[in-house]
Short mmCIF file of C-alpha atoms and ligand atoms in Angstrom, two decimals:
data_model
loop_
_atom_site.label_atom_id
_atom_site.label_comp_id
_atom_site.label_asym_id
_atom_site.label_seq_id
_atom_site.Cartn_x
_atom_site.Cartn_y
_atom_site.Cartn_z
CA UNK M 1 94.82 86.75 103.31
CA UNK M 2 95.79 87.97 99.67
CA UNK M 3 98.93 89.01 98.58
CA UNK M 4 99.65 90.96 95.21
CA UNK M 5 102.84 90.50 93.49
CA UNK M 6 103.56 93.36 91.18
CA UNK M 7 106.74 94.76 89.21
CA UNK M 8 108.25 95.78 86.18
CA UNK M 9 108.27 92.80 83.06
CA UNK M 10 111.69 90.52 83.70
CA UNK M 11 111.69 91.15 87.38
CA UNK M 12 111.19 87.77 88.38
CA UNK M 13 107.31 88.11 89.60
CA UNK M 14 106.32 84.73 88.17
CA UNK M 15 109.56 83.03 89.17
CA UNK M 16 108.83 84.07 92.96
CA UNK M 17 105.11 83.38 92.71
CA UNK M 18 105.83 79.66 91.24
CA UNK M 19 108.23 79.23 94.13
CA UNK M 20 105.67 80.33 96.85
CA UNK M 21 102.69 78.29 95.39
CA UNK M 22 104.71 75.46 94.34
CA UNK M 23 102.93 75.91 90.90
CA UNK M 24 105.41 74.79 88.49
CA UNK M 25 103.35 75.24 85.48
CA UNK M 26 102.28 78.85 85.68
CA UNK M 27 102.80 80.26 82.30
CA UNK M 28 103.45 83.87 81.53
CA UNK M 29 100.23 85.38 80.61
CA UNK M 30 98.32 88.44 80.24
CA UNK M 31 96.07 87.81 83.40
CA UNK M 32 96.72 87.34 87.08
CA UNK M 33 98.05 83.97 88.40
CA UNK M 34 96.62 82.78 91.39
CA UNK M 35 97.88 80.36 93.88
CA UNK M 36 97.90 79.48 97.49
CA UNK M 37 101.20 79.41 99.29
CA UNK M 38 101.73 77.47 102.32
CA UNK M 39 103.34 79.55 105.42
CA UNK M 40 106.40 77.29 106.06
CA UNK M 41 106.49 77.26 109.99
CA UNK M 42 109.20 74.92 111.60
CA UNK M 43 107.15 74.99 114.68
CA UNK M 44 104.02 73.25 112.74
CA UNK M 45 106.66 70.93 111.27
CA UNK M 46 107.94 70.10 114.95
CA UNK M 47 104.27 69.96 116.21
CA UNK M 48 103.63 67.38 113.79
CA UNK M 49 106.52 65.20 114.16
CA UNK M 50 105.38 64.92 118.11
CA UNK M 51 101.89 64.17 117.29
CA UNK M 52 102.03 62.37 114.29
CA UNK M 53 98.33 63.48 113.13
CA UNK M 54 96.43 62.21 110.14
CA UNK M 55 96.80 65.89 108.95
CA UNK M 56 99.12 68.50 109.06
CA UNK M 57 97.78 71.94 107.97
CA UNK M 58 100.20 74.93 107.41
CA UNK M 59 98.79 78.59 107.22
CA UNK M 60 98.31 79.77 103.85
CA UNK M 61 98.32 82.98 101.89
CA UNK M 62 96.76 83.66 98.73
CA UNK M 63 99.18 84.91 96.13
CA UNK M 64 98.36 86.84 92.87
CA UNK M 65 100.84 87.25 90.41
CA UNK M 66 100.05 90.25 88.19
CA UNK M 67 101.25 90.05 84.96
CA UNK M 68 103.69 93.00 84.28
CA UNK M 69 102.42 96.59 84.74
CA UNK M 70 103.25 98.59 81.68
CA UNK M 71 103.16 102.24 81.82
CA UNK M 72 99.77 103.88 82.59
CA UNK M 73 97.80 100.53 82.32
CA UNK M 74 96.55 101.05 85.96
CA UNK M 75 94.71 104.29 85.09
CA UNK M 76 92.09 102.68 82.88
CA UNK M 77 89.49 100.54 84.00
CA UNK M 78 91.94 97.85 83.82
CA UNK M 79 90.84 94.31 85.15
CA UNK M 80 94.11 93.81 86.69
CA UNK M 81 93.86 97.01 88.71
CA UNK M 82 90.35 95.73 90.07
CA UNK M 83 91.93 92.53 90.83
CA UNK M 84 94.91 94.52 92.87
CA UNK M 85 92.53 96.51 94.61
CA UNK M 86 91.47 93.32 96.36
CA UNK M 87 94.61 92.28 98.19
CA UNK M 88 95.64 93.10 101.38
CA UNK M 89 98.98 93.61 100.90
CA UNK M 90 101.49 94.59 97.77
CA UNK M 91 104.86 92.87 97.15
CA UNK M 92 106.86 94.75 94.56
CA UNK M 93 109.55 92.68 92.91
CA UNK M 94 112.65 94.57 91.66
CA UNK M 95 115.41 93.03 89.52
CA UNK M 96 119.03 93.57 91.04
CA UNK M 97 120.71 90.79 89.01
CA UNK M 98 121.81 90.52 85.40
CA UNK M 99 123.26 93.33 83.33
CA UNK M 100 120.87 93.06 79.95
CA UNK M 101 119.13 96.42 78.94
CA UNK M 102 116.12 96.52 80.85
CA UNK M 103 112.73 97.78 80.36
CA UNK M 104 113.34 100.48 82.99
CA UNK M 105 115.06 102.19 79.67
CA UNK M 106 118.41 101.85 81.47
CA UNK M 107 121.69 100.09 80.24
CA UNK M 108 121.99 98.18 83.42
CA UNK M 109 119.92 96.98 86.20
CA UNK M 110 118.53 100.08 88.16
CA UNK M 111 116.82 99.09 91.16
CA UNK M 112 115.62 102.60 92.46
CA UNK M 113 114.21 103.41 88.89
CA UNK M 114 112.34 100.33 88.95
CA UNK M 115 110.94 101.24 92.43
CA UNK M 116 110.26 104.76 91.10
CA UNK M 117 108.22 103.50 88.32
CA UNK M 118 106.17 101.35 89.86
CA UNK M 119 105.42 103.30 93.04
CA UNK M 120 104.38 106.26 90.54
CA UNK M 121 102.15 104.14 88.81
CA UNK M 122 100.28 103.33 92.01
CA UNK M 123 100.43 107.01 92.86
CA UNK M 124 98.79 107.98 89.55
CA UNK M 125 96.29 105.40 89.73
CA UNK M 126 94.89 106.51 93.09
CA UNK M 127 95.09 110.05 91.93
CA UNK M 128 92.94 109.36 88.71
CA UNK M 129 90.43 107.65 91.14
CA UNK M 130 90.46 110.55 93.26
CA UNK M 131 89.94 112.94 90.41
CA UNK M 132 87.11 111.24 88.92
CA UNK M 133 85.46 110.66 92.24
CA UNK M 134 85.71 114.70 92.96
CA UNK M 135 84.59 115.49 89.85
CA UNK M 136 81.59 113.52 90.28
CA UNK M 137 80.97 114.68 93.60
CA UNK M 138 81.07 118.39 92.48
CA UNK M 139 78.47 117.75 89.47
CA UNK M 140 76.10 116.14 92.11
CA UNK M 141 76.39 118.89 94.49
CA UNK M 142 75.81 121.31 91.72
CA UNK M 143 72.48 119.47 91.54
CA UNK M 144 71.98 119.17 94.86
CA UNK M 145 72.08 115.37 94.90
CA UNK M 146 75.48 114.64 96.45
CA UNK M 147 75.61 112.35 99.31
CA UNK M 148 79.33 113.00 100.43
CA UNK M 149 79.90 115.07 103.43
CA UNK M 150 82.12 117.92 104.00
CA UNK M 151 84.26 115.95 105.81
CA UNK M 152 84.75 113.24 103.14
CA UNK M 153 85.15 115.88 100.55
CA UNK M 154 87.82 117.63 102.74
CA UNK M 155 89.66 114.26 103.19
CA UNK M 156 89.61 113.33 99.85
CA UNK M 157 91.32 116.78 98.81
CA UNK M 158 93.94 116.13 101.25
CA UNK M 159 94.37 112.81 99.61
CA UNK M 160 94.63 114.38 96.20
CA UNK M 161 97.47 116.65 97.72
CA UNK M 162 99.28 113.87 99.17
CA UNK M 163 99.37 112.23 95.98
CA UNK M 164 100.64 115.36 94.14
CA UNK M 165 103.37 115.86 96.26
CA UNK M 166 104.28 112.34 94.95
CA UNK M 167 103.39 110.89 98.41
CA UNK M 168 101.67 107.53 98.99
CA UNK M 169 98.38 107.67 100.88
CA UNK M 170 99.95 105.35 103.71
CA UNK M 171 101.84 108.55 104.66
CA UNK M 172 98.71 110.06 105.94
CA UNK M 173 97.80 109.73 109.54
CA UNK M 174 94.05 109.24 109.66
CA UNK M 175 91.60 109.16 112.69
CA UNK M 176 89.55 105.85 112.70
CA UNK M 177 86.55 107.95 111.27
CA UNK M 178 88.71 109.33 108.55
CA UNK M 179 89.93 105.59 107.73
CA UNK M 180 86.51 104.57 107.77
CA UNK M 181 85.53 107.21 105.41
CA UNK M 182 88.06 106.01 102.66
CA UNK M 183 88.15 102.38 103.34
CA UNK M 184 85.79 101.77 100.35
CA UNK M 185 88.40 103.39 97.74
CA UNK M 186 90.71 100.64 98.18
CA UNK M 187 93.53 102.93 97.59
CA UNK M 188 96.84 101.03 96.49
CA UNK M 189 99.04 103.22 97.99
CA UNK M 190 97.24 102.78 101.36
CA UNK M 191 97.81 99.30 101.46
CA UNK M 192 101.16 97.54 103.15
CA UNK M 193 104.11 97.29 100.97
CA UNK M 194 106.97 95.00 101.04
CA UNK M 195 109.82 94.91 98.70
CA UNK M 196 111.65 91.87 97.16
CA UNK M 197 114.95 92.35 95.73
CA UNK M 198 115.77 89.56 93.33
CA UNK M 199 119.55 89.04 93.37
CA UNK M 200 121.75 86.23 91.48
CA UNK M 201 123.62 83.69 93.46
CA UNK M 202 126.91 85.68 93.80
CA UNK M 203 125.21 88.69 95.17
CA UNK M 204 123.41 86.80 97.50
CA UNK M 205 126.61 85.47 98.72
CA UNK M 206 128.31 88.86 98.95
CA UNK M 207 124.99 90.49 100.44
CA UNK M 208 125.05 93.10 98.00
CA UNK M 209 123.46 94.54 94.86
CA UNK M 210 123.36 97.74 92.95
CA UNK M 211 122.12 100.67 94.66
CA UNK M 212 121.24 98.81 97.74
CA UNK M 213 122.31 101.62 99.98
CA UNK M 214 119.68 103.83 98.27
CA UNK M 215 117.20 101.43 98.23
CA UNK M 216 117.43 100.26 101.80
CA UNK M 217 117.77 103.92 103.19
CA UNK M 218 114.56 105.02 100.96
CA UNK M 219 112.59 101.82 102.78
CA UNK M 220 113.91 102.22 106.15
CA UNK M 221 112.76 105.88 106.25
CA UNK M 222 109.25 104.34 105.41
CA UNK M 223 109.30 101.46 107.46
CA UNK M 224 108.79 99.06 104.66
CA UNK M 225 110.83 95.50 104.67
CA UNK M 226 113.16 94.72 102.09
CA UNK M 227 113.66 91.00 101.49
CA UNK M 228 116.79 90.06 99.43
CA UNK M 229 115.50 86.75 97.36
CA UNK M 230 117.26 84.87 94.43
CA UNK M 231 114.99 83.43 92.32
CA UNK M 232 117.51 81.16 91.03
CA UNK M 233 119.06 80.04 94.20
CA UNK M 234 115.44 79.31 95.79
CA UNK M 235 114.74 77.29 92.62
CA UNK M 236 117.88 74.93 93.76
CA UNK M 237 117.02 74.97 97.35
CA UNK M 238 113.33 73.85 96.54
CA UNK M 239 114.97 70.94 94.54
CA UNK M 240 117.49 69.45 97.01
CA UNK M 241 116.57 67.31 99.69
CA UNK M 242 118.39 67.10 103.22
CA UNK M 243 121.17 67.08 103.86
CA UNK M 244 122.22 68.81 100.71
CA UNK M 245 119.63 71.42 101.01
CA UNK M 246 121.10 72.64 104.40
CA UNK M 247 124.58 72.49 103.06
CA UNK M 248 124.04 74.68 100.20
CA UNK M 249 122.42 76.84 102.25
CA UNK M 250 125.13 76.95 104.74
CA UNK M 251 127.62 77.35 101.82
CA UNK M 252 125.44 80.48 100.99
CA UNK M 253 125.56 81.84 104.52
CA UNK M 254 121.87 81.59 104.89
CA UNK M 255 119.75 79.56 107.54
CA UNK M 256 116.12 80.31 106.08
CA UNK M 257 114.96 79.93 102.38
CA UNK M 258 114.09 83.36 100.82
CA UNK M 259 110.35 82.26 100.94
CA UNK M 260 110.56 81.61 104.70
CA UNK M 261 112.06 84.92 105.33
CA UNK M 262 109.24 86.50 102.83
CA UNK M 263 106.54 84.81 104.73
CA UNK M 264 107.98 85.85 108.09
CA UNK M 265 108.16 89.62 106.83
CA UNK M 266 104.78 89.45 105.63
CA UNK M 267 103.63 88.25 109.12
CA UNK M 268 105.42 90.89 110.93
CA UNK M 269 104.62 93.70 108.63
CA UNK M 270 100.86 93.05 108.49
CA UNK M 271 100.82 92.34 112.29
CA UNK M 272 99.68 88.76 111.93
CA UNK M 273 100.55 85.97 114.49
CA UNK M 274 99.74 82.25 114.36
CA UNK M 275 98.20 79.94 117.10
CA UNK M 276 98.15 75.99 116.61
CA UNK M 277 95.58 73.46 117.61
CA UNK M 278 97.24 69.87 118.13
CA UNK M 279 95.78 66.39 118.41
CA UNK M 280 96.08 62.96 116.48
CA UNK M 281 93.76 64.12 113.76
CA UNK M 282 95.21 67.57 113.01
CA UNK M 283 97.97 69.63 113.84
CA UNK M 284 97.22 73.11 112.58
CA UNK M 285 98.23 76.66 112.51
CA UNK M 286 95.59 79.39 112.21
CA UNK M 287 96.31 82.92 111.25
CA UNK M 288 95.25 86.05 113.49
CA UNK M 289 95.90 89.62 113.85
CA UNK M 290 97.74 90.71 116.59
CA UNK M 291 95.62 91.67 119.61
CA UNK M 292 92.83 89.06 118.84
CA UNK M 293 91.29 87.61 122.00
CA UNK M 294 90.57 83.74 122.69
CA UNK M 295 86.76 84.11 121.73
CA UNK M 296 87.59 85.55 118.51
CA UNK M 297 90.24 83.27 117.78
CA UNK M 298 87.90 80.36 118.54
CA UNK M 299 85.68 81.72 115.79
CA UNK M 300 88.46 81.41 113.16
CA UNK M 301 88.01 77.34 113.73
CA UNK M 302 84.24 77.34 113.73
CA UNK M 303 81.38 79.87 114.58
CA UNK M 304 80.02 77.52 117.19
CA UNK M 305 83.43 77.81 119.23
CA UNK M 306 82.91 81.49 119.32
CA UNK M 307 79.19 81.37 120.19
CA UNK M 308 79.73 78.43 122.73
CA UNK M 309 83.12 79.60 124.10
CA UNK M 310 83.58 78.83 127.65
CA UNK M 311 87.33 78.52 128.29
CA UNK M 312 90.50 78.53 126.24
CA UNK M 313 93.14 75.65 127.23
CA UNK M 314 96.64 77.43 126.42
CA UNK M 315 100.20 76.43 126.56
CA UNK M 316 102.97 78.46 124.56
CA UNK M 317 104.91 76.63 122.15
CA UNK M 318 108.13 77.06 124.11
CA UNK M 319 106.83 75.66 127.31
CA UNK M 320 105.14 72.86 125.57
CA UNK M 321 108.73 71.82 123.73
CA UNK M 322 110.71 72.33 127.06
CA UNK M 323 108.30 70.25 129.04
CA UNK M 324 108.46 67.47 126.33
CA UNK M 325 104.76 66.34 126.31
CA UNK M 326 101.17 67.39 126.70
CA UNK M 327 101.19 65.37 130.37
CA UNK M 328 104.57 67.08 131.45
CA UNK M 329 103.58 70.41 130.76
CA UNK M 330 100.45 69.85 132.76
CA UNK M 331 102.18 68.48 135.59
CA UNK M 332 104.42 71.21 135.65
CA UNK M 333 101.30 73.75 135.28
CA UNK M 334 102.22 75.11 132.18
CA UNK M 335 98.56 75.02 131.04
CA UNK M 336 96.63 77.96 131.59
CA UNK M 337 92.86 78.13 131.65
CA UNK M 338 91.88 81.58 129.75
CA UNK M 339 88.75 83.61 129.54
CA UNK M 340 87.19 85.21 126.23
CA UNK M 341 89.25 88.41 127.21
CA UNK M 342 92.85 86.70 126.89
CA UNK M 343 94.79 88.21 124.24
CA UNK M 344 96.22 85.11 122.15
CA UNK M 345 100.01 85.03 121.70
CA UNK M 346 101.99 84.01 118.74
CA UNK M 347 102.82 80.40 119.23
CA UNK M 348 100.24 79.46 121.73
CA UNK M 349 98.85 75.88 121.55
CA UNK M 350 95.39 76.32 122.16
CA UNK M 351 92.25 74.21 123.09
CA UNK M 352 88.68 75.56 123.33
CA UNK M 353 86.31 74.66 125.81
CA UNK M 354 82.58 75.26 124.47
CA UNK M 355 79.02 74.20 124.62
CA UNK M 356 76.35 75.40 121.99
N1 GDP G 1 119.81 84.61 87.01
C1 GDP G 1 118.55 84.95 87.34
N2 GDP G 1 117.33 84.89 86.49
C2 GDP G 1 116.11 84.74 87.04
C3 GDP G 1 115.90 84.81 88.54
N3 GDP G 1 114.84 85.12 88.78
C4 GDP G 1 114.20 85.18 87.59
N4 GDP G 1 115.10 84.87 86.33
C5 GDP G 1 114.79 84.77 85.34
O1 GDP G 1 114.50 85.85 84.67
C6 GDP G 1 113.36 86.00 83.46
C7 GDP G 1 112.15 86.72 84.09
O2 GDP G 1 111.61 86.01 85.10
P1 GDP G 1 109.99 86.09 85.29
O3 GDP G 1 110.08 85.48 86.69
O4 GDP G 1 109.06 85.44 84.13
O5 GDP G 1 109.62 87.42 85.43
P2 GDP G 1 108.19 88.35 85.51
O6 GDP G 1 108.05 88.65 84.08
O7 GDP G 1 108.50 89.62 86.45
O8 GDP G 1 107.13 87.56 85.68
C8 GDP G 1 113.13 84.58 83.51
O9 GDP G 1 113.93 83.95 82.37
C9 GDP G 1 113.73 83.83 84.96
O10 GDP G 1 114.10 82.69 84.41
C10 GDP G 1 117.19 84.97 89.46
O11 GDP G 1 117.34 85.26 90.50
N5 GDP G 1 118.33 84.83 88.94
MG1 MG G 2 105.26 86.68 85.09
#
């Protein structure tokens, strides 16, 4: 899974990227920075303490830090745009800290304006793609060589209408068939969106920042998660060891780092869950889409496990922790033998029986 971080210059994208990926050497550059973020899951940490395996593997998310997107840049055949088309979700970072004049052209921080500017860049980008495509289809039809069917053309036109009303394409309710027809376009405004508001320490303590009400109302209406993070505070948290770390966080009134909150929000918004495999060799988290069955989930580990799938031995994380050990969990009958159609649940600890 790949997440693209976008936003105006100086909003804190690179800072966030560095925190997420532990990549402190990233330089500001005109290209996109790519890194891998570990999804901090306390359950994996706990399982690792219990099994003491040779290796502990957290789930990961590939992060792309897009250098800032100046006005109009996404309209062109920009390599950045190509890279952005490739992500599974977009995180827009918005600056709420500081009071220096900003690139929004405002005298003070203006989160709503930052939001509007970037969102309109995305809309314009999709719109120009559609316009080019529709023009080409028209020319081809005039020559009688267009492969595009009437359904596709009608759909593309309704997409264009939507964008012309200044609405992102995820506001369109599409049938599975329509969804298939436009999948290849990789429209930016059809990708899941999350918003990170970058605040300073004081704002974090107060739980407030300029225009918070407006921003949250905007996001609520659209079902978009808003995560308040302070790049500055996160940096400090990441540099502290226990118990100072917990003390500092308690002082701020938070129990989870912003990075943890962000990964949880990404999982929830994209409908992702984790299941675990455990043992002396490795404790590992696997990411799957909600609704994945046991056989498909086994395929995440290895195609042989999917092909030769017989049964899955399953115990939930909670049951396992409450029982205290695998042995006790088995004695208490908390282990279940599930078939290939079993829908894997978040936190399932699974062992696959297979034969190839
Ligand atoms: N005070 C404060 N400064 C921050 C915070 N996050 C980032 N910065 C600073 O803001 C500037 C721009 O950050 P950067 O991550 O490079 O922004 P980008 O242009 O969006 O990649 C840098 O000088 C950062 O140190 C924050 O939460 N608080
Ligand atoms: Mg940057």
